[in-house]
Short mmCIF file of C-alpha atoms and ligand atoms in Angstrom, two decimals:
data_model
loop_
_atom_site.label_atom_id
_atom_site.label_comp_id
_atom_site.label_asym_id
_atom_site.label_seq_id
_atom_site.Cartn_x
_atom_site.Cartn_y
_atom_site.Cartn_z
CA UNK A 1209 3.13 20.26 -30.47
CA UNK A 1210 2.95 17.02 -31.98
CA UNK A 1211 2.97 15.37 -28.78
CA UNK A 1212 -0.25 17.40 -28.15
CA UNK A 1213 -2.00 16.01 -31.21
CA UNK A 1214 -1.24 12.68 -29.86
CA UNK A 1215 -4.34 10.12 -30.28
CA UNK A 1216 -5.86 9.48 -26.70
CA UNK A 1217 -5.92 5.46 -27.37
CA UNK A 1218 -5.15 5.23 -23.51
CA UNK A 1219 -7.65 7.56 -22.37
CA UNK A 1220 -9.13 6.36 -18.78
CA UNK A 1221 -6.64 3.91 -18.45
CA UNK A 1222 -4.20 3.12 -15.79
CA UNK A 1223 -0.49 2.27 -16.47
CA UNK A 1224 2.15 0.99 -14.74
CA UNK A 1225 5.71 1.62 -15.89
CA UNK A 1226 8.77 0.32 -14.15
CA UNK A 1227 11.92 2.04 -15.02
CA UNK A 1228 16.40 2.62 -14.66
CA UNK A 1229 18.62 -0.05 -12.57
CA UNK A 1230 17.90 -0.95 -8.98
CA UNK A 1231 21.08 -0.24 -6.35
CA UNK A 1232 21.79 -2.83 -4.20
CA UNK A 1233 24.04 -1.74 -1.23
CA UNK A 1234 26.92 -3.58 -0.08
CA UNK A 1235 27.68 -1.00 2.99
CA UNK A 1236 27.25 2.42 3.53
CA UNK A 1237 28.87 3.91 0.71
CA UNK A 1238 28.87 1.46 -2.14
CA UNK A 1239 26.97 -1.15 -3.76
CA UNK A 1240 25.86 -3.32 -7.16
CA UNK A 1241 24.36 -1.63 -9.93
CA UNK A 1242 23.59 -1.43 -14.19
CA UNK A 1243 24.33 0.88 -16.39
CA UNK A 1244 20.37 0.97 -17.51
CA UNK A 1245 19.92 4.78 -18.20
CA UNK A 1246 15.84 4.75 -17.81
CA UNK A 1247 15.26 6.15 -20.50
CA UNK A 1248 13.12 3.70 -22.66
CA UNK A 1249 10.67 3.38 -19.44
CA UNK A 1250 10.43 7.03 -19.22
CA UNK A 1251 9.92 7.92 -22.67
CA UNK A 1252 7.01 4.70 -22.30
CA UNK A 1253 5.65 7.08 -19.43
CA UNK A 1254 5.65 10.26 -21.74
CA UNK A 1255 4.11 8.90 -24.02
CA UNK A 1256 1.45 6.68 -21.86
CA UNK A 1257 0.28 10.10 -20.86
CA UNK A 1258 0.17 11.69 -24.08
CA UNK A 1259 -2.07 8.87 -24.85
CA UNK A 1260 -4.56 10.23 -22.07
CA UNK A 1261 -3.53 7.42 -19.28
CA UNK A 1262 -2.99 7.40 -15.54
CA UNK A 1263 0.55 6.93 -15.18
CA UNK A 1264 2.64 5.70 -12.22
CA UNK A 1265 6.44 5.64 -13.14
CA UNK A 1266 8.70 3.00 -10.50
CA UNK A 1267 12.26 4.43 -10.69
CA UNK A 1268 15.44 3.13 -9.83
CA UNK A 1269 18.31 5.55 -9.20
CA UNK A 1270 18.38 7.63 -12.58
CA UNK A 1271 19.21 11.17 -13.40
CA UNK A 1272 15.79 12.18 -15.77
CA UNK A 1273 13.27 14.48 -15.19
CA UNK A 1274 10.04 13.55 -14.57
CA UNK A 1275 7.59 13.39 -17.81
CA UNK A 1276 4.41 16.53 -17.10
CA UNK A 1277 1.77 14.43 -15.84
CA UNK A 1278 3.55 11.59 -14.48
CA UNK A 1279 3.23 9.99 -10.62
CA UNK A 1280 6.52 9.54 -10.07
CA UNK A 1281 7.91 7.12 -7.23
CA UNK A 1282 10.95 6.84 -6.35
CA UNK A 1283 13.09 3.38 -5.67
CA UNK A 1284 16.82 2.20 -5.21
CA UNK A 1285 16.72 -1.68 -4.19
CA UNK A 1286 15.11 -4.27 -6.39
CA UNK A 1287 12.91 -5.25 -3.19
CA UNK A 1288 11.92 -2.00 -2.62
CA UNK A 1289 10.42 -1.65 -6.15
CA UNK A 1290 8.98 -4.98 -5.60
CA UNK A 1291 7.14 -3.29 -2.42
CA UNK A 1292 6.15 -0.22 -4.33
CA UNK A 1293 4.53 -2.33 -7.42
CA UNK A 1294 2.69 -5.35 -5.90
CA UNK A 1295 0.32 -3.62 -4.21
CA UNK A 1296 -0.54 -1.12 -7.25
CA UNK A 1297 -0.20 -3.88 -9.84
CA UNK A 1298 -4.17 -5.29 -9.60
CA UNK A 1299 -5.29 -1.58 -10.20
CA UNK A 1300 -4.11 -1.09 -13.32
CA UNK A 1301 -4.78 -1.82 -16.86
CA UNK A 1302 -1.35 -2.06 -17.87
CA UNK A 1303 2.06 -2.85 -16.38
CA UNK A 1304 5.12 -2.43 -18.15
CA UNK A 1305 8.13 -3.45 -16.70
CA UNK A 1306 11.70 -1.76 -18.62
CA UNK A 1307 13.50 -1.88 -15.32
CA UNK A 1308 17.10 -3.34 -15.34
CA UNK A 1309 16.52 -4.67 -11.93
CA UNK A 1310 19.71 -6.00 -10.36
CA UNK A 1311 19.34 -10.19 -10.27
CA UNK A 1312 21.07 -10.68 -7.15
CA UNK A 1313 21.96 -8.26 -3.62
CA UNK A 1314 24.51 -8.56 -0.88
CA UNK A 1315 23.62 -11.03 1.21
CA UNK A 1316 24.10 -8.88 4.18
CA UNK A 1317 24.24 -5.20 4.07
CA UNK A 1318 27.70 -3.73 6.29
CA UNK A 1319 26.00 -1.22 8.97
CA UNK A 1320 29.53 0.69 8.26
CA UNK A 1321 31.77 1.08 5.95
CA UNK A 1322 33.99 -2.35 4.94
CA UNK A 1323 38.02 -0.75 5.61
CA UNK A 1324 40.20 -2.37 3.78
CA UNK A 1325 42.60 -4.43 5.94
CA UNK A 1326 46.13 -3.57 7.00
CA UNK A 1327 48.97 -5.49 6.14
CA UNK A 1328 47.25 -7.00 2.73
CA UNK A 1329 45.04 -9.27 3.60
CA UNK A 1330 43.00 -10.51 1.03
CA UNK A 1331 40.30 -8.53 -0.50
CA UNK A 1332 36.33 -9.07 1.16
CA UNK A 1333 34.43 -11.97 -1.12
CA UNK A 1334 30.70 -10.71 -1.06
CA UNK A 1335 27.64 -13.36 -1.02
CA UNK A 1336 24.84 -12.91 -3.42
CA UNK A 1337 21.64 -13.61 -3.01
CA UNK A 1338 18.70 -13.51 -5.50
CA UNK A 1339 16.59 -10.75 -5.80
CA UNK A 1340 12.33 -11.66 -6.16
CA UNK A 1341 11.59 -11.43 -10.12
CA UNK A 1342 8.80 -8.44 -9.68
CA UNK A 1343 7.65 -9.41 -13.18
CA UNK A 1344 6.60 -12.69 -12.77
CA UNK A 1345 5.72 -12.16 -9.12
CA UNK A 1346 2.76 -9.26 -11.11
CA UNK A 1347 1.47 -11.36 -13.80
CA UNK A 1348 1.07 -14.12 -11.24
CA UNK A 1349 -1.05 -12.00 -8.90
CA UNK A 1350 -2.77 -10.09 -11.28
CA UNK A 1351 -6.12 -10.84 -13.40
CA UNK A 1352 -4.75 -10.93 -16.83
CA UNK A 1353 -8.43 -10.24 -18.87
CA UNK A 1354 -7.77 -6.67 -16.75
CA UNK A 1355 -4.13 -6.26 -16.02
CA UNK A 1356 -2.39 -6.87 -19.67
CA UNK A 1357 1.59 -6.79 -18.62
CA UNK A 1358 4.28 -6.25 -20.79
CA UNK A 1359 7.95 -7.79 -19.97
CA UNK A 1360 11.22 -6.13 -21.97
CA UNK A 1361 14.34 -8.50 -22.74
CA UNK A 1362 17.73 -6.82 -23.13
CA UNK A 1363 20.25 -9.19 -24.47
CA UNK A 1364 23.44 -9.60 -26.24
CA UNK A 1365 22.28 -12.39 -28.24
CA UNK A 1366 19.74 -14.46 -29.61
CA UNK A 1367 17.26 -11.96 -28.91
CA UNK A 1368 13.97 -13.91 -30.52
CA UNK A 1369 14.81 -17.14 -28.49
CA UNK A 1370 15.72 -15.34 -25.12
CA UNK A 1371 12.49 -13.22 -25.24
CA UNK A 1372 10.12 -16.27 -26.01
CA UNK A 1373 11.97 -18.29 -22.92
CA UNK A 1374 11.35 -15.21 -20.81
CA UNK A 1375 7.63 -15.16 -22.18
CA UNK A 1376 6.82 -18.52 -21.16
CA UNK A 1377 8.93 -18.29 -17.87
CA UNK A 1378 7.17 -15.07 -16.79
CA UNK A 1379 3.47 -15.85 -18.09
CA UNK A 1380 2.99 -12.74 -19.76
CA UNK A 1381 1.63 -12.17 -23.27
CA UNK A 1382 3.80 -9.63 -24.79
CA UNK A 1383 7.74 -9.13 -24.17
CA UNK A 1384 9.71 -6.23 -25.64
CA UNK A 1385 13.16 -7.38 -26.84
CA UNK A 1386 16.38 -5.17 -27.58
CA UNK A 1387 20.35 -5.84 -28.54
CA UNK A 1388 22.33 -4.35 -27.06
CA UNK A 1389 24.78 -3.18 -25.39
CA UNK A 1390 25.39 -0.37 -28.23
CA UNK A 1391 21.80 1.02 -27.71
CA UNK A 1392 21.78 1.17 -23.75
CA UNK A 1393 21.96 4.35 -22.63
CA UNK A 1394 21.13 6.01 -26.41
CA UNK A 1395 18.23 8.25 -27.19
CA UNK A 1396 17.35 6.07 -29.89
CA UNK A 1397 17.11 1.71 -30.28
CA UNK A 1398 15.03 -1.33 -32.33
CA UNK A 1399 12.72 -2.94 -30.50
CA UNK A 1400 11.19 -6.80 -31.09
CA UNK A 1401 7.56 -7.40 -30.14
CA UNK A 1402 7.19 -11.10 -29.46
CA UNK A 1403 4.06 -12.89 -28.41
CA UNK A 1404 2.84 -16.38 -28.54
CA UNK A 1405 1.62 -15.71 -32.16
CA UNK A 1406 4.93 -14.36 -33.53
CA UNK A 1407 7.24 -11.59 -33.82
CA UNK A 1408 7.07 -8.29 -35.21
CA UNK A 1409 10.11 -5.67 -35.45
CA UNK A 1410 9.54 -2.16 -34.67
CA UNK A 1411 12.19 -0.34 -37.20
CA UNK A 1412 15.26 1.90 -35.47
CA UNK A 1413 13.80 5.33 -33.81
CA UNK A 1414 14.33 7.59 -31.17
CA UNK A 1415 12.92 5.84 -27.69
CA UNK A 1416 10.36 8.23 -27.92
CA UNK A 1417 8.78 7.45 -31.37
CA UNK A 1418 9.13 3.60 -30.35
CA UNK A 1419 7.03 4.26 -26.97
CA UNK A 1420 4.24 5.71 -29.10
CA UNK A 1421 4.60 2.88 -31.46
CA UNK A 1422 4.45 0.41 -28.34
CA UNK A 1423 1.98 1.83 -26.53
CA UNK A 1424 -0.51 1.78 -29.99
CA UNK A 1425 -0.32 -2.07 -30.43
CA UNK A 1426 -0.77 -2.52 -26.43
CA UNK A 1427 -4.12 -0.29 -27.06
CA UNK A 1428 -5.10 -2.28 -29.53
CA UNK A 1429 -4.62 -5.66 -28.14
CA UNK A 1430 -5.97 -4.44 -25.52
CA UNK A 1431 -8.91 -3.50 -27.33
CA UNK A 1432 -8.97 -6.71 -29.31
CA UNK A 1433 -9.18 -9.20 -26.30
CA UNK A 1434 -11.91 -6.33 -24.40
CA UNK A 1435 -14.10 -4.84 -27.06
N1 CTP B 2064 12.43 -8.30 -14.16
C1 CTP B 2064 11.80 -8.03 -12.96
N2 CTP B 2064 12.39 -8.40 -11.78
C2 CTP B 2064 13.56 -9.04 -11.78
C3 CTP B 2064 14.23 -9.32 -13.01
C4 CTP B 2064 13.62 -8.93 -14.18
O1 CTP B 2064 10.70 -7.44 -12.96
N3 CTP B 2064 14.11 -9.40 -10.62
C5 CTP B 2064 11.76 -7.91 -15.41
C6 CTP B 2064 12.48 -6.82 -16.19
O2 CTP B 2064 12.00 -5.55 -15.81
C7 CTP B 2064 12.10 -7.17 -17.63
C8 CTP B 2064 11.98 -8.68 -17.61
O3 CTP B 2064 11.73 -9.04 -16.25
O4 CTP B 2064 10.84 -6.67 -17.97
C9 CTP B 2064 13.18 -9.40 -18.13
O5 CTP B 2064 14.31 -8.99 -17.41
P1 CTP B 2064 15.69 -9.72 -17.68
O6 CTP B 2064 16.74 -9.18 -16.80
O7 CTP B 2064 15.92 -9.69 -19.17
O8 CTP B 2064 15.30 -11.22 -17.30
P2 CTP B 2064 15.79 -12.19 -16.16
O9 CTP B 2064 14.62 -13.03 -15.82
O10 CTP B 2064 16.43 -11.46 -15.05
O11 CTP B 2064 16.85 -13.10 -16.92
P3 CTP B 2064 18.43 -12.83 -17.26
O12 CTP B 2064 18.82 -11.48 -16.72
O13 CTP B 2064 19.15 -13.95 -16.64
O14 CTP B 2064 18.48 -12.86 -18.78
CA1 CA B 2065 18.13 -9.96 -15.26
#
């Protein structure tokens, strides 16, 4: 009900929403991964289209159901995301991008399953290899007086100086910080809104109540820089 009664501050807009970990395989059977549950982006989607927008949801491996309304595609490696986004990233009005995506893959991928060997030998040693940052690689191809995109930080630490480093590194004007590890995976968090001007805290909530609150200062900024 209340979500019905929802101000349409995003009405005829089109939003992009990145979301969950990305799985990179090593063979077959197993691979790297995060324990990001998804469930910040998603409740960002739910309430993107309670505020009357277009939304597009990327999602890693995650085990939510898909918010009413919602385009929904689904992803497991951190390139494949990238695929899915670029191309639908200069369409839209906003990006947001919550996804834990996985910093580095396997540098090769086993066609079959790695045995282990007989007589103890020592265990594999896997290469890494970084994974393209699909963030940065947006705001860089984007127009950003019509694309406005929106970076989150989760760290352990020195969240106000990590998420103004990842501001400037990534080019984009707003970044979303959290602490965790407590809140990862919890229904409810504290979020840090830091631009170029400053900082301002969005008080402990459920994810839900947060997105709202998110998506109502995007509108307006939005709305400030585009009258
Ligand atoms: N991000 C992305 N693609 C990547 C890595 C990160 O799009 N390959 C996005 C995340 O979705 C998030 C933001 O960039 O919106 C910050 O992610 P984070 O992992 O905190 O930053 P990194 O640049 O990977 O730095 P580090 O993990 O070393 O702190
Ligand atoms: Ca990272």
């Amino acid at each position: 009900l209340i979500a019905h009664f929802q101000p349409k501050r995003l009405a005829g807009k089109k939003l992009l929403i990145t979301a969950g970990p990305t799985f990179e395989p090593i063979d077959p059977v197993r691979g790297i991964t995060n324990l990001s549950s998804g469930k910040m982006g998603f409740a960002i989607a739910r309430a993107a289209v309670e505020a009357g927008a277009e939304v597009t949801l990327v999602a890693g491996p995650v085990h939510l159901p898909t918010p009413r309304g919602v385009r929904r595609l689904d992803v497991q490696t951190a390139q494949q995301m990238f695929d899915a986004v670029l191309p639908l990233a200069p369409q839209q009005d906003i990006v947001v991008a919550t996804a834990a995506v996985a910093d580095w893959r396997p540098a090769q991928m086993n066609a079959h399953k790695i045995k282990k060997k007989d007589g103890g030998k020592a265990a594999p040693v896997f290469e890494l290899t970084e994974n393209p940052d699909i963030l940065a690689a947006v705001s860089a191809s984007v127009d950003p007086a019509k694309t406005f995109c929106v970076g989150f930080a989760a760290e352990s630490q020195d969240l106000a100086k990590h998420a103004r480093e990842k501001l400037e590194r990534k080019r984009v004007p707003l970044i979303v910080g959290n602490l965790g590890p407590v809140t990862f995976g919890r229904d409810d968090n504290a979020l840090l809104l830091v631009d170029a001007q400053g900082e301002r805290e969005l008080p402990h909530n459920d994810k839900l109540s947060l997105a709202r609150e998110l998506l109502r200062d995007v509108a307006e900024r939005i709305a400030k820089a585009r009258p």
